[in-house]
Amino acid sequence: MAYIRFEHINKYFGENHVLKDINLDIEREQLVTLLGPSGCGKSTLLRCLSGLERITSGRIFMDGTDITDIDPRDRNIGMVFQQYSLFPNMNVAENIAFGLRMKKLGKNDIAKKVSEVIGMVELSGKEKAYPANLSGGQQQRVALARAIVTRPKVLLLDEPLSAIDAKLRRSLQQSIKRIQSELGITSIFVTHDQDEAMVMSDRIHLFHNGEIEQSDSPISIYTNPRTKFAAEFIGHYNIITAAQFHKITGGTDTVSENVAIRPEAMEISLTPHEKKENSYQFQGIIINHLSHGNVLRYNVEVSGISLEVDVLFRSFYLYENGQTIFISVEHRNCLPV
Amino acid sequence: MKKSRASKGTILIISLYLVMPLLLTFLYSIFTEWNEVLPNGLTLKYYKEILLDKYFLTSVLRTMLISAIPFILCTSVVLLALYVIIVYHPGWDKYMQMLCNIPYALQGIILAISVLSLYVGAPYPLSNRFVMVVLTYCIVILPYIYRGLKNSLDTVNAKCLIEAAQMLGANRFYAFFKVIVPNILSGISIVAMLSISIVFGDFAIINIIGGSYYQTAQMYLYKKLFSSGQASSVIIVVMFGLTLILSGIVNILNKKKVRNRED
Amino acid sequence: MKLKSRRYLIAILPFLLLVLFYELIPILMIVIRSFQPEGHIGFTFDNYISIFTKRLYQQAVVNSIFVSVISSVIGIIIAFFGAKATNEATSRWRSFFINILNMTSNFAGIPLAFAFIILLGNTGILVLLGKEAGISALADFNVYSVNGLLLTYIYFQIPLAILLIIPTFDGLRREWKEAVLLLGGSPLIYWTRVAIPTIMPSLLATLSVLFSNAVAAYATAYALLANNYSLLPIRISEQFVGDIVQRKEFGSALAVVLMLTMVFATLINNYFVKKSRGGAAR
């Protein structure tokens, strides 16, 4: 059996059906992300696993044991919260030592483990500082240290980086990933930021309205979204109706309502492309462009339909507004959703 | 700027008006007589007289006792109730708030006569005057203690901290009393001062319920009021001084705590 | 949450008991007793009828309301200027003032009455000064009358009122005054058209607090008045302690009347708050 298993999980908040018959397996030592917009149920599922929320029906198994009815404090699960939740009346070392004190370890033992884990999160020297004097990033690292020092079986992270500014977020993402793989702790990460999910996870579970829309590796979910919602949420897909697709490409193989095309999957050039069996080719007009750092995003009109095309900023050449350009996209990159 | 001068002026005038009676009382206590516009005979003999009076000292002690006990009792009772509400039944908070706000309307005399008439003929220990006074004071200071503790709790984000403590292996009782309470107790020192000074300055309850059964400093003062003006003013000065010392101590403790955190 | 045992509910028991026995039941008993005839069980309005027909008690009600309203209104006017000054002052003056306010808010009751006796009693300092300087207003001042009472009541209302409305003044944004000035108005316009209407709800709320504070004040009245001026709190306490025959039922009715004045004051207050809120920006 998988290391963590959710079986037929249903959760109601009053009348609200927040988790709809969730079945999910998580393998050992993996870092898995629950991804989705606000209110989709991902945090709720995490909190059900932690025991802080009770499920309405279903069972949860961890390492072979049914933990559905076990108290949160006996589940041996570590958790990092969005608002850090560090104890304000204790300094960094005391915060981290808390879980070890609950396990009634000896003073020397505790001191050793605490300093070991402070080194891991790169906060050496800050043992006596109080949370109020630490930056957001530092506080979150303390929270992480506090959660892992007891070597829990599972580590849960509930949008831990949402309150932290973008630049710092990158380095914290790296730290979390590094520590997770060093310690080999099975971890579940919740976020609404799909870039973050792509960077962190071994596997992504996309949530939508209390159900799992798609479960895949980051690359697969990115290149092969299976539904319209998935295509809209992950990446920056162009989503057009089947009729529009037909109009642009003359393509007849449309099995679904919509077609999703990744902006970077389309090649553009000033001259027509070599005819290829496996590609659609058509013309369009540049409307305008936006620069996104190393990517130029062109707004292109094709047969009256607006498309976005991403081009890596490799040369200094900029297509001008109003220019006619030729576009080529492989069949397999036009996904039915 | 004209504005700040006007505001300084207003502040000064009001301050003067407020401080003057205090000042006068103090001056009255150090002169032997004041029958004309200016006083005569600078002396400290009244202070010696009062401070060495056994009855006065015991009455002050009684006042302190009767201020400290309700405070400790009420705080404990409210903390225990808040434990249940915060951890298990957050929805009950509005009822607790209602119950804790009612005493605002039961000022001094109303509560005093209500309690007295109800329990004066009741079985022991309810009819004991000391018990009546202490428990009545608990209700008097209840709104302030509840408000003070609740405000601190809200800033500390109790629910999240308790969840974090639970995930680390603590049970909710331990989490509340070892993690939450230390954080809100810092807020309680201000409330302490407020409650103790309320009880210190109360006359209605102690006069009506305590009567001659339990003489505190206020009662002692009232008795002296008509015999010796100088003695009365000494008592007032001493008691007021005590209140000031108390608030001074609390202020210092507060500043020390803040400074410790900022190291 | 695991709710296997409800044992934790024991923790809330002390609170419930305290509130039940020393807050709820006493008040209930007072109300019930106020409708009982003297000495035995029954139901009657006699107690209330006595209050509103006997001169002594009519006076007590009227006097209490009079003194409370006057002292509250004057108190809040002074407090308005005091809080305004605090808001506009530098931080050093502000903390100085707030310290003074906190300190003197403790000075009430008997000590306060005593201080005013020193000042304005028969051989009070100001009275003597008045006699020397020929100012009859001072020389003839009788602190043991309603005037003396008013002075003391105003005194203890001021710190409380100022401390209560300072936060409201802090809520007034400087930009509003600047906007008024830029639009061609004067500071007076700002105050009368913008600022005061905005803070009116809190002023009225504070007024209500001041009224309740004054109407139930006991110690100061006790020390100053003896039997010169009839006030509700004194009349009430007389029914329960002292040399006069105890009349618990009648006293309870008086107490209920006192509570009702506070309730009415709050209701009237709320009415005006609603009216002023309708027009104000907040």
PDB file of N, CA, C and O in Angstrom, chain B residues 153-202:
ATOM      1  N   LEU B 153      -5.421  38.016  23.920  1.00  0.00           N
ATOM      2  CA  LEU B 153      -5.626  36.767  23.196  1.00  0.00           C
ATOM      3  C   LEU B 153      -5.775  37.012  21.713  1.00  0.00           C
ATOM      4  O   LEU B 153      -5.249  36.267  20.895  1.00  0.00           O
ATOM      5  N   ASP B 154      -6.521  38.076  21.380  1.00  0.00           N
ATOM      6  CA  ASP B 154      -6.744  38.341  19.962  1.00  0.00           C
ATOM      7  C   ASP B 154      -5.456  38.690  19.251  1.00  0.00           C
ATOM      8  O   ASP B 154      -5.235  38.290  18.115  1.00  0.00           O
ATOM      9  N   THR B 155      -4.587  39.451  19.911  1.00  0.00           N
ATOM     10  CA  THR B 155      -3.338  39.796  19.228  1.00  0.00           C
ATOM     11  C   THR B 155      -2.433  38.584  19.088  1.00  0.00           C
ATOM     12  O   THR B 155      -1.586  38.539  18.208  1.00  0.00           O
ATOM     13  N   VAL B 156      -2.598  37.618  19.947  1.00  0.00           N
ATOM     14  CA  VAL B 156      -1.667  36.500  19.944  1.00  0.00           C
ATOM     15  C   VAL B 156      -2.081  35.396  18.972  1.00  0.00           C
ATOM     16  O   VAL B 156      -1.306  34.509  18.681  1.00  0.00           O
ATOM     17  N   ASN B 157      -3.303  35.486  18.440  1.00  0.00           N
ATOM     18  CA  ASN B 157      -3.759  34.496  17.451  1.00  0.00           C
ATOM     19  C   ASN B 157      -3.748  33.089  18.044  1.00  0.00           C
ATOM     20  O   ASN B 157      -3.061  32.178  17.575  1.00  0.00           O
ATOM     21  N   ALA B 158      -4.538  32.969  19.116  1.00  0.00           N
ATOM     22  CA  ALA B 158      -4.486  31.758  19.927  1.00  0.00           C
ATOM     23  C   ALA B 158      -4.738  30.477  19.143  1.00  0.00           C
ATOM     24  O   ALA B 158      -4.038  29.480  19.328  1.00  0.00           O
ATOM     25  N   LYS B 159      -5.717  30.502  18.267  1.00  0.00           N
ATOM     26  CA  LYS B 159      -6.088  29.256  17.581  1.00  0.00           C
ATOM     27  C   LYS B 159      -4.898  28.664  16.832  1.00  0.00           C
ATOM     28  O   LYS B 159      -4.621  27.471  16.931  1.00  0.00           O
ATOM     29  N   CYS B 160      -4.155  29.518  16.112  1.00  0.00           N
ATOM     30  CA  CYS B 160      -3.026  29.010  15.335  1.00  0.00           C
ATOM     31  C   CYS B 160      -1.938  28.443  16.232  1.00  0.00           C
ATOM     32  O   CYS B 160      -1.340  27.402  15.922  1.00  0.00           O
ATOM     33  N   LEU B 161      -1.691  29.139  17.337  1.00  0.00           N
ATOM     34  CA  LEU B 161      -0.638  28.661  18.226  1.00  0.00           C
ATOM     35  C   LEU B 161      -1.015  27.316  18.832  1.00  0.00           C
ATOM     36  O   LEU B 161      -0.174  26.429  18.986  1.00  0.00           O
ATOM     37  N   ILE B 162      -2.282  27.168  19.179  1.00  0.00           N
ATOM     38  CA  ILE B 162      -2.693  25.898  19.777  1.00  0.00           C
ATOM     39  C   ILE B 162      -2.555  24.769  18.759  1.00  0.00           C
ATOM     40  O   ILE B 162      -2.114  23.665  19.092  1.00  0.00           O
ATOM     41  N   GLU B 163      -2.917  25.065  17.502  1.00  0.00           N
ATOM     42  CA  GLU B 163      -2.755  24.027  16.478  1.00  0.00           C
ATOM     43  C   GLU B 163      -1.300  23.640  16.324  1.00  0.00           C
ATOM     44  O   GLU B 163      -0.950  22.454  16.226  1.00  0.00           O
ATOM     45  N   ALA B 164      -0.420  24.633  16.286  1.00  0.00           N
ATOM     46  CA  ALA B 164       1.007  24.345  16.154  1.00  0.00           C
ATOM     47  C   ALA B 164       1.475  23.483  17.323  1.00  0.00           C
ATOM     48  O   ALA B 164       2.209  22.512  17.144  1.00  0.00           O
ATOM     49  N   ALA B 165       1.024  23.836  18.530  1.00  0.00           N
ATOM     50  CA  ALA B 165       1.446  23.064  19.700  1.00  0.00           C
ATOM     51  C   ALA B 165       0.927  21.637  19.635  1.00  0.00           C
ATOM     52  O   ALA B 165       1.619  20.685  20.001  1.00  0.00           O
ATOM     53  N   GLN B 166      -0.304  21.482  19.139  1.00  0.00           N
ATOM     54  CA  GLN B 166      -0.862  20.144  19.012  1.00  0.00           C
ATOM     55  C   GLN B 166      -0.032  19.294  18.071  1.00  0.00           C
ATOM     56  O   GLN B 166       0.251  18.133  18.345  1.00  0.00           O
ATOM     57  N   MET B 167       0.356  19.868  16.917  1.00  0.00           N
ATOM     58  CA  MET B 167       1.135  19.097  15.946  1.00  0.00           C
ATOM     59  C   MET B 167       2.483  18.707  16.536  1.00  0.00           C
ATOM     60  O   MET B 167       3.109  17.765  16.084  1.00  0.00           O
ATOM     61  N   LEU B 168       2.931  19.457  17.558  1.00  0.00           N
ATOM     62  CA  LEU B 168       4.214  19.126  18.157  1.00  0.00           C
ATOM     63  C   LEU B 168       4.067  18.184  19.333  1.00  0.00           C
ATOM     64  O   LEU B 168       5.018  17.890  20.037  1.00  0.00           O
ATOM     65  N   GLY B 169       2.857  17.724  19.574  1.00  0.00           N
ATOM     66  CA  GLY B 169       2.696  16.691  20.595  1.00  0.00           C
ATOM     67  C   GLY B 169       2.054  17.139  21.890  1.00  0.00           C
ATOM     68  O   GLY B 169       1.886  16.342  22.802  1.00  0.00           O
ATOM     69  N   ALA B 170       1.660  18.421  21.978  1.00  0.00           N
ATOM     70  CA  ALA B 170       1.068  18.866  23.237  1.00  0.00           C
ATOM     71  C   ALA B 170      -0.428  18.635  23.235  1.00  0.00           C
ATOM     72  O   ALA B 170      -1.064  18.724  22.195  1.00  0.00           O
ATOM     73  N   ASN B 171      -0.997  18.360  24.413  1.00  0.00           N
ATOM     74  CA  ASN B 171      -2.456  18.326  24.460  1.00  0.00           C
ATOM     75  C   ASN B 171      -2.972  19.744  24.633  1.00  0.00           C
ATOM     76  O   ASN B 171      -2.216  20.648  24.969  1.00  0.00           O
ATOM     77  N   ARG B 172      -4.255  19.940  24.399  1.00  0.00           N
ATOM     78  CA  ARG B 172      -4.757  21.310  24.310  1.00  0.00           C
ATOM     79  C   ARG B 172      -4.691  22.060  25.626  1.00  0.00           C
ATOM     80  O   ARG B 172      -4.507  23.275  25.650  1.00  0.00           O
ATOM     81  N   PHE B 173      -4.818  21.339  26.719  1.00  0.00           N
ATOM     82  CA  PHE B 173      -4.733  21.990  28.027  1.00  0.00           C
ATOM     83  C   PHE B 173      -3.336  22.571  28.222  1.00  0.00           C
ATOM     84  O   PHE B 173      -3.152  23.726  28.570  1.00  0.00           O
ATOM     85  N   TYR B 174      -2.333  21.737  27.968  1.00  0.00           N
ATOM     86  CA  TYR B 174      -0.946  22.182  28.078  1.00  0.00           C
ATOM     87  C   TYR B 174      -0.705  23.344  27.141  1.00  0.00           C
ATOM     88  O   TYR B 174      -0.113  24.344  27.497  1.00  0.00           O
ATOM     89  N   ALA B 175      -1.211  23.211  25.907  1.00  0.00           N
ATOM     90  CA  ALA B 175      -1.000  24.260  24.901  1.00  0.00           C
ATOM     91  C   ALA B 175      -1.565  25.580  25.394  1.00  0.00           C
ATOM     92  O   ALA B 175      -0.931  26.617  25.303  1.00  0.00           O
ATOM     93  N   PHE B 176      -2.758  25.537  25.945  1.00  0.00           N
ATOM     94  CA  PHE B 176      -3.368  26.778  26.388  1.00  0.00           C
ATOM     95  C   PHE B 176      -2.606  27.393  27.544  1.00  0.00           C
ATOM     96  O   PHE B 176      -2.281  28.573  27.539  1.00  0.00           O
ATOM     97  N   PHE B 177      -2.305  26.576  28.557  1.00  0.00           N
ATOM     98  CA  PHE B 177      -1.741  27.170  29.757  1.00  0.00           C
ATOM     99  C   PHE B 177      -0.233  27.363  29.721  1.00  0.00           C
ATOM    100  O   PHE B 177       0.321  28.153  30.463  1.00  0.00           O
ATOM    101  N   LYS B 178       0.455  26.641  28.825  1.00  0.00           N
ATOM    102  CA  LYS B 178       1.889  26.836  28.785  1.00  0.00           C
ATOM    103  C   LYS B 178       2.338  27.697  27.612  1.00  0.00           C
ATOM    104  O   LYS B 178       3.436  28.226  27.604  1.00  0.00           O
ATOM    105  N   VAL B 179       1.505  27.784  26.582  1.00  0.00           N
ATOM    106  CA  VAL B 179       1.912  28.576  25.429  1.00  0.00           C
ATOM    107  C   VAL B 179       1.127  29.874  25.350  1.00  0.00           C
ATOM    108  O   VAL B 179       1.690  30.949  25.223  1.00  0.00           O
ATOM    109  N   ILE B 180      -0.212  29.781  25.429  1.00  0.00           N
ATOM    110  CA  ILE B 180      -1.033  30.966  25.261  1.00  0.00           C
ATOM    111  C   ILE B 180      -0.955  31.881  26.474  1.00  0.00           C
ATOM    112  O   ILE B 180      -0.675  33.073  26.356  1.00  0.00           O
ATOM    113  N   VAL B 181      -1.195  31.331  27.647  1.00  0.00           N
ATOM    114  CA  VAL B 181      -1.295  32.169  28.845  1.00  0.00           C
ATOM    115  C   VAL B 181      -0.050  33.004  29.102  1.00  0.00           C
ATOM    116  O   VAL B 181      -0.160  34.197  29.384  1.00  0.00           O
ATOM    117  N   PRO B 182       1.172  32.435  28.998  1.00  0.00           N
ATOM    118  CA  PRO B 182       2.333  33.299  29.220  1.00  0.00           C
ATOM    119  C   PRO B 182       2.332  34.500  28.293  1.00  0.00           C
ATOM    120  O   PRO B 182       2.792  35.572  28.656  1.00  0.00           O
ATOM    121  N   ASN B 183       1.775  34.327  27.092  1.00  0.00           N
ATOM    122  CA  ASN B 183       1.778  35.439  26.163  1.00  0.00           C
ATOM    123  C   ASN B 183       0.735  36.483  26.484  1.00  0.00           C
ATOM    124  O   ASN B 183       0.882  37.633  26.124  1.00  0.00           O
ATOM    125  N   ILE B 184      -0.335  36.088  27.146  1.00  0.00           N
ATOM    126  CA  ILE B 184      -1.325  37.108  27.455  1.00  0.00           C
ATOM    127  C   ILE B 184      -1.134  37.703  28.835  1.00  0.00           C
ATOM    128  O   ILE B 184      -1.693  38.743  29.148  1.00  0.00           O
ATOM    129  N   LEU B 185      -0.347  37.074  29.646  1.00  0.00           N
ATOM    130  CA  LEU B 185      -0.158  37.608  30.984  1.00  0.00           C
ATOM    131  C   LEU B 185       0.551  38.953  30.950  1.00  0.00           C
ATOM    132  O   LEU B 185       0.388  39.757  31.852  1.00  0.00           O
ATOM    133  N   SER B 186       1.314  39.185  29.904  1.00  0.00           N
ATOM    134  CA  SER B 186       1.958  40.492  29.839  1.00  0.00           C
ATOM    135  C   SER B 186       0.904  41.569  29.717  1.00  0.00           C
ATOM    136  O   SER B 186       1.055  42.657  30.228  1.00  0.00           O
ATOM    137  N   GLY B 187      -0.207  41.261  29.057  1.00  0.00           N
ATOM    138  CA  GLY B 187      -1.275  42.247  28.928  1.00  0.00           C
ATOM    139  C   GLY B 187      -2.013  42.435  30.228  1.00  0.00           C
ATOM    140  O   GLY B 187      -2.736  43.396  30.427  1.00  0.00           O
ATOM    141  N   ILE B 188      -1.811  41.496  31.145  1.00  0.00           N
ATOM    142  CA  ILE B 188      -2.626  41.538  32.341  1.00  0.00           C
ATOM    143  C   ILE B 188      -2.097  42.514  33.363  1.00  0.00           C
ATOM    144  O   ILE B 188      -2.828  42.922  34.269  1.00  0.00           O
ATOM    145  N   SER B 189      -0.866  42.947  33.229  1.00  0.00           N
ATOM    146  CA  SER B 189      -0.344  43.838  34.263  1.00  0.00           C
ATOM    147  C   SER B 189      -1.085  45.168  34.260  1.00  0.00           C
ATOM    148  O   SER B 189      -1.328  45.745  35.308  1.00  0.00           O
ATOM    149  N   ILE B 190      -1.467  45.637  33.054  1.00  0.00           N
ATOM    150  CA  ILE B 190      -2.222  46.890  33.015  1.00  0.00           C
ATOM    151  C   ILE B 190      -3.577  46.700  33.661  1.00  0.00           C
ATOM    152  O   ILE B 190      -4.062  47.528  34.431  1.00  0.00           O
ATOM    153  N   VAL B 191      -4.189  45.569  33.334  1.00  0.00           N
ATOM    154  CA  VAL B 191      -5.491  45.265  33.903  1.00  0.00           C
ATOM    155  C   VAL B 191      -5.378  45.130  35.402  1.00  0.00           C
ATOM    156  O   VAL B 191      -6.265  45.520  36.158  1.00  0.00           O
ATOM    157  N   ALA B 192      -4.246  44.570  35.867  1.00  0.00           N
ATOM    158  CA  ALA B 192      -4.033  44.402  37.304  1.00  0.00           C
ATOM    159  C   ALA B 192      -4.111  45.750  37.990  1.00  0.00           C
ATOM    160  O   ALA B 192      -4.802  45.926  38.990  1.00  0.00           O
ATOM    161  N   MET B 193      -3.407  46.695  37.423  1.00  0.00           N
ATOM    162  CA  MET B 193      -3.364  48.012  38.039  1.00  0.00           C
ATOM    163  C   MET B 193      -4.750  48.625  38.077  1.00  0.00           C
ATOM    164  O   MET B 193      -5.157  49.184  39.089  1.00  0.00           O
ATOM    165  N   LEU B 194      -5.443  48.489  36.965  1.00  0.00           N
ATOM    166  CA  LEU B 194      -6.784  49.049  36.890  1.00  0.00           C
ATOM    167  C   LEU B 194      -7.689  48.431  37.940  1.00  0.00           C
ATOM    168  O   LEU B 194      -8.373  49.136  38.694  1.00  0.00           O
ATOM    169  N   SER B 195      -7.693  47.095  38.017  1.00  0.00           N
ATOM    170  CA  SER B 195      -8.603  46.442  38.964  1.00  0.00           C
ATOM    171  C   SER B 195      -8.237  46.778  40.395  1.00  0.00           C
ATOM    172  O   SER B 195      -9.113  47.041  41.219  1.00  0.00           O
ATOM    173  N   ILE B 196      -6.954  46.755  40.687  1.00  0.00           N
ATOM    174  CA  ILE B 196      -6.575  47.022  42.064  1.00  0.00           C
ATOM    175  C   ILE B 196      -6.901  48.453  42.444  1.00  0.00           C
ATOM    176  O   ILE B 196      -7.378  48.720  43.555  1.00  0.00           O
ATOM    177  N   SER B 197      -6.725  49.375  41.525  1.00  0.00           N
ATOM    178  CA  SER B 197      -7.038  50.753  41.902  1.00  0.00           C
ATOM    179  C   SER B 197      -8.544  50.959  42.012  1.00  0.00           C
ATOM    180  O   SER B 197      -9.002  51.788  42.804  1.00  0.00           O
ATOM    181  N   ILE B 198      -9.316  50.207  41.236  1.00  0.00           N
ATOM    182  CA  ILE B 198     -10.767  50.294  41.396  1.00  0.00           C
ATOM    183  C   ILE B 198     -11.164  49.845  42.795  1.00  0.00           C
ATOM    184  O   ILE B 198     -11.949  50.503  43.486  1.00  0.00           O
ATOM    185  N   VAL B 199     -10.619  48.728  43.226  1.00  0.00           N
ATOM    186  CA  VAL B 199     -10.984  48.215  44.536  1.00  0.00           C
ATOM    187  C   VAL B 199     -10.460  49.127  45.643  1.00  0.00           C
ATOM    188  O   VAL B 199     -11.148  49.412  46.612  1.00  0.00           O
ATOM    189  N   PHE B 200      -9.249  49.594  45.477  1.00  0.00           N
ATOM    190  CA  PHE B 200      -8.665  50.533  46.431  1.00  0.00           C
ATOM    191  C   PHE B 200      -9.587  51.704  46.663  1.00  0.00           C
ATOM    192  O   PHE B 200      -9.789  52.166  47.777  1.00  0.00           O
ATOM    193  N   GLY B 201     -10.129  52.227  45.564  1.00  0.00           N
ATOM    194  CA  GLY B 201     -10.894  53.454  45.659  1.00  0.00           C
ATOM    195  C   GLY B 201     -12.369  53.242  45.942  1.00  0.00           C
ATOM    196  O   GLY B 201     -13.118  54.189  46.076  1.00  0.00           O
ATOM    197  N   ASP B 202     -12.784  51.994  46.076  1.00  0.00           N
ATOM    198  CA  ASP B 202     -14.211  51.768  46.256  1.00  0.00           C
ATOM    199  C   ASP B 202     -14.642  52.078  47.677  1.00  0.00           C
ATOM    200  O   ASP B 202     -13.953  51.770  48.640  1.00  0.00           O
TER     201      ASP B 202
END
